[in-house]
C-alpha positions as a LaTeX table, in Angstrom:
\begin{tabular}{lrrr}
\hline
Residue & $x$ (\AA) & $y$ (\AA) & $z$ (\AA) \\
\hline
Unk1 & $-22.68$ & $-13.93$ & $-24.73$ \\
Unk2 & $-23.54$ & $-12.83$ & $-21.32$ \\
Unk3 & $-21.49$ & $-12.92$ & $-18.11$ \\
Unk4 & $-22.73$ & $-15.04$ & $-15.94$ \\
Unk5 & $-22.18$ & $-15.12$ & $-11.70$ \\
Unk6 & $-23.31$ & $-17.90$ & $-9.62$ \\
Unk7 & $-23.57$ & $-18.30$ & $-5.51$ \\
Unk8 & $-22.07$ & $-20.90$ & $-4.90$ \\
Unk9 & $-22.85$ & $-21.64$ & $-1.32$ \\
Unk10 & $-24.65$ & $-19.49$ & 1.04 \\
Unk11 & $-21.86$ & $-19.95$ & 3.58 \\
Unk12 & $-19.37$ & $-17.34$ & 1.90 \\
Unk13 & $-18.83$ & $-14.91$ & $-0.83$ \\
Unk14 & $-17.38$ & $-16.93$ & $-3.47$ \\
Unk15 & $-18.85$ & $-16.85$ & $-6.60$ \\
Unk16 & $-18.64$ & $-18.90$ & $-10.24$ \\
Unk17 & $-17.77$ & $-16.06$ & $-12.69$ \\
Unk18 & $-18.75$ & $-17.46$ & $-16.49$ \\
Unk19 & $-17.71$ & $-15.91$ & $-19.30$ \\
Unk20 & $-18.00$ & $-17.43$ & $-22.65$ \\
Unk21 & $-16.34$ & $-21.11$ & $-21.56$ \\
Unk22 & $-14.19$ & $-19.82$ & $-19.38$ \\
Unk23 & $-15.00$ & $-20.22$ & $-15.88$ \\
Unk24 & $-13.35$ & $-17.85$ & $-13.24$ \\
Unk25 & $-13.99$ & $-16.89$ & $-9.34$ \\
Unk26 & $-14.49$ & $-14.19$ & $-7.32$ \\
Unk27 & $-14.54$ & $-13.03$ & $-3.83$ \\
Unk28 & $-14.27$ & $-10.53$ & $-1.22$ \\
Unk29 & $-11.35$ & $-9.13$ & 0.61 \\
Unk30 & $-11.02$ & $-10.22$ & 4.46 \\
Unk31 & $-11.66$ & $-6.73$ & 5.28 \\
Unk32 & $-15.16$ & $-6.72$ & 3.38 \\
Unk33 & $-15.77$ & $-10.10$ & 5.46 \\
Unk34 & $-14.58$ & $-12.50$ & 1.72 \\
Unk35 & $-12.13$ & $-15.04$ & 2.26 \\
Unk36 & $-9.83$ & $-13.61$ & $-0.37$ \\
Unk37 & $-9.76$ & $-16.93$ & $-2.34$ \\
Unk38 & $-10.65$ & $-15.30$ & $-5.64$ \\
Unk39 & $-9.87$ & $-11.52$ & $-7.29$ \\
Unk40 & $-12.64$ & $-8.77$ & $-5.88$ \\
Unk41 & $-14.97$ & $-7.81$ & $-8.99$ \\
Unk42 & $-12.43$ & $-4.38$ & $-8.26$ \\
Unk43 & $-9.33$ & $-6.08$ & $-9.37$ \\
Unk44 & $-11.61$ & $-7.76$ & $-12.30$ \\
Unk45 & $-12.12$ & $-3.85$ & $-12.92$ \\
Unk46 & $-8.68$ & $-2.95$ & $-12.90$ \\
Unk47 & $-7.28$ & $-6.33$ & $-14.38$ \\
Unk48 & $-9.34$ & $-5.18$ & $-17.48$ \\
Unk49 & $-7.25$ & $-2.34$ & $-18.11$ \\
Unk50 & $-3.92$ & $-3.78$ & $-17.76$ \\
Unk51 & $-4.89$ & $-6.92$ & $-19.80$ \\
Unk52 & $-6.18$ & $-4.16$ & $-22.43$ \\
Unk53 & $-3.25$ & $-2.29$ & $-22.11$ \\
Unk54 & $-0.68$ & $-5.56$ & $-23.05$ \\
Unk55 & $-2.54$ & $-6.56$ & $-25.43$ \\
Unk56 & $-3.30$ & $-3.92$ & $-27.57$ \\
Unk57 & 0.58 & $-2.57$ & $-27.53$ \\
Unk58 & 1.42 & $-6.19$ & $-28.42$ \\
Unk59 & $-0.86$ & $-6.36$ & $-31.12$ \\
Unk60 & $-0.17$ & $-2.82$ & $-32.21$ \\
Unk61 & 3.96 & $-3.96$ & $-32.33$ \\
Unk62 & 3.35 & $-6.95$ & $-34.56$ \\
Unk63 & 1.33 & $-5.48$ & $-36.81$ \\
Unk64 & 3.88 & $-2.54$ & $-37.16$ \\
Unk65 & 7.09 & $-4.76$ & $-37.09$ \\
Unk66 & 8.15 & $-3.06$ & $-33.40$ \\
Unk67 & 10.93 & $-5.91$ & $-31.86$ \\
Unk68 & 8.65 & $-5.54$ & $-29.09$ \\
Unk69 & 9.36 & $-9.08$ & $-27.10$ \\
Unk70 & 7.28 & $-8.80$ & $-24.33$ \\
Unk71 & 5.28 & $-6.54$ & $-21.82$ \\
Unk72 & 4.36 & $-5.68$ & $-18.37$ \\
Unk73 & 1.34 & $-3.24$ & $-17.29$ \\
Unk74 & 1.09 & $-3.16$ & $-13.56$ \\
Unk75 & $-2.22$ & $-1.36$ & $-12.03$ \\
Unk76 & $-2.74$ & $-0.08$ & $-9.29$ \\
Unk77 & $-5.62$ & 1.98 & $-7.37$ \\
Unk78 & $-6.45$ & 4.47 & $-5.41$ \\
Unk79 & $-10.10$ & 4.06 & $-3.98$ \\
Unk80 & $-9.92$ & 6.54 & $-1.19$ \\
Unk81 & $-12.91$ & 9.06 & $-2.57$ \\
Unk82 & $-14.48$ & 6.09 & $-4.51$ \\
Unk83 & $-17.86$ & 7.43 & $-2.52$ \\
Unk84 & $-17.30$ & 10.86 & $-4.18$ \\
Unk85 & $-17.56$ & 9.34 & $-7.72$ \\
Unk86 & $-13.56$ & 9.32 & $-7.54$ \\
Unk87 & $-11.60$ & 6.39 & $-8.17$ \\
Unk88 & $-7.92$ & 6.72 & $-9.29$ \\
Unk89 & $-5.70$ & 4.42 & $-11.44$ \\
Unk90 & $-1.86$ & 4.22 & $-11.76$ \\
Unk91 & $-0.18$ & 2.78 & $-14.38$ \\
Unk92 & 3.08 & 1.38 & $-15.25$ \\
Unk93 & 3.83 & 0.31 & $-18.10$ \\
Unk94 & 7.16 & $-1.92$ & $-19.22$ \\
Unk95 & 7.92 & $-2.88$ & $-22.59$ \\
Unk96 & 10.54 & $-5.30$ & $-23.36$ \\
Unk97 & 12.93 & $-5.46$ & $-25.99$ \\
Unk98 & 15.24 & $-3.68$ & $-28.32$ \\
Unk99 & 13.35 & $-0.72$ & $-28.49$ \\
Unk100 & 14.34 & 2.75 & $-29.80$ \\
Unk101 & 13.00 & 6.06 & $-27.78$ \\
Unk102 & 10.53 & 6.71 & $-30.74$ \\
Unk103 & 9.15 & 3.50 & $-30.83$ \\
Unk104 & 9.08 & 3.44 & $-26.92$ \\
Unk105 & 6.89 & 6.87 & $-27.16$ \\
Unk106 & 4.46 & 5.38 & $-29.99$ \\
Unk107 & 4.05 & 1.93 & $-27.94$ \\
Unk108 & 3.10 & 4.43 & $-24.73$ \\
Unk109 & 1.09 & 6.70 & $-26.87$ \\
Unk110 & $-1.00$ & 3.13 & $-28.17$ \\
Unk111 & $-1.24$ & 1.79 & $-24.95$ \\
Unk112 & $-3.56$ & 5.08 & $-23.66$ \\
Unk113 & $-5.90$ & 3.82 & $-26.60$ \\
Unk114 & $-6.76$ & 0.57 & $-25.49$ \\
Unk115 & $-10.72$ & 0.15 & $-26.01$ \\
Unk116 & $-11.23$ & $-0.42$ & $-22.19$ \\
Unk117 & $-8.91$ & 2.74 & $-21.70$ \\
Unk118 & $-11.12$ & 4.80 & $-24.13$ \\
Unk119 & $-14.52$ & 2.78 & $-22.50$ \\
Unk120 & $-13.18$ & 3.96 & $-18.99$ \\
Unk121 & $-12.80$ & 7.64 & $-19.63$ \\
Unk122 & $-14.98$ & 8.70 & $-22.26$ \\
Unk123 & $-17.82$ & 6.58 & $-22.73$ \\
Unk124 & $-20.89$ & 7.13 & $-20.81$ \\
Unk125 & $-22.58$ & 3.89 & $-19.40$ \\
Unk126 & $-25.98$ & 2.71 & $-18.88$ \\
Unk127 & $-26.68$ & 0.29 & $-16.62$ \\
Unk128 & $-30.34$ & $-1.47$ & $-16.36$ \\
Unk129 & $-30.76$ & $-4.05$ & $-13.80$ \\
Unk130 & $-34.38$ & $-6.19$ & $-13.75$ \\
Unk131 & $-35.50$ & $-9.18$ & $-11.83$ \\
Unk132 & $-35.82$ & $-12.46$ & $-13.47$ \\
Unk133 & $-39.02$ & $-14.12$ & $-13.52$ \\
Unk134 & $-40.45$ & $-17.03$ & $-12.46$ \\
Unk135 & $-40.35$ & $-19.71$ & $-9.69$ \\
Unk136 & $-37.01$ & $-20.28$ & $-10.09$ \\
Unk137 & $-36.15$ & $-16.27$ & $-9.21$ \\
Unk138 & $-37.79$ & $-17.43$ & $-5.59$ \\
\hline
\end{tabular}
């Protein structure tokens, strides 16, 4: 299913994000002349790693019996050189529970291979943008 973004009034930035049924919203930053109501389609960015992150070391811990009761991935970025193709993530990673060092190490190790981890830094992208057609593209 696509993602879908709408306008939702030409007075401001905010915008109808759809994705599957869920609806979400975005925005600019004050700074960028936004209101800040809604995440920046930057923190969507980032907020796809850490939600990654959680939930593939949660996943990973069931499935391998880890006591692993809960989990924290906190993101943050650095977009300083962003213009020279360099944009920099931190993360921090907390895992809760009874946890020995070994299992600690193998829930870090997992949480590197998250699928938007692996998309991020190895996976080269295409991107193809058209017009749509029609009256109603007026």
């Amino acid at each position: 299913m696509p993602v879908t973004v709408n306008t939702l009034n030409a007075e401001n930035f905010r915008h109808s994000v759809h994705v599957n049924k869920h609806e979400l919203f975005t925005d600019l930053p004050k700074s960028l002349g936004g209101d800040d109501s809604a995440p920046s389609p930057h923190d969507y960015f980032d907020a796809a790693l850490a939600s990654c992150k959680a939930l593939t070391v949660r996943l990973y811990a069931q499935k391998k019996d880890i006591p692993l009761t809960g989990v924290t991935v906190e993101v943050t970025h650095d977009s300083e050189e962003e213009q020279k193709g360099k944009y920099r993530l931190s993360v921090k990673l907390t895992l809760k529970g009874v946890l020995t060092d070994a299992q600690r190490d193998e829930l870090h190790r997992v949480a590197d291979k998250c699928p938007v981890h692996k998309l991020m830094t190895t996976a080269e992208i295409s991107i193809e943008t058209r017009l749509a057609e029609g009256a109603f593209s007026q």
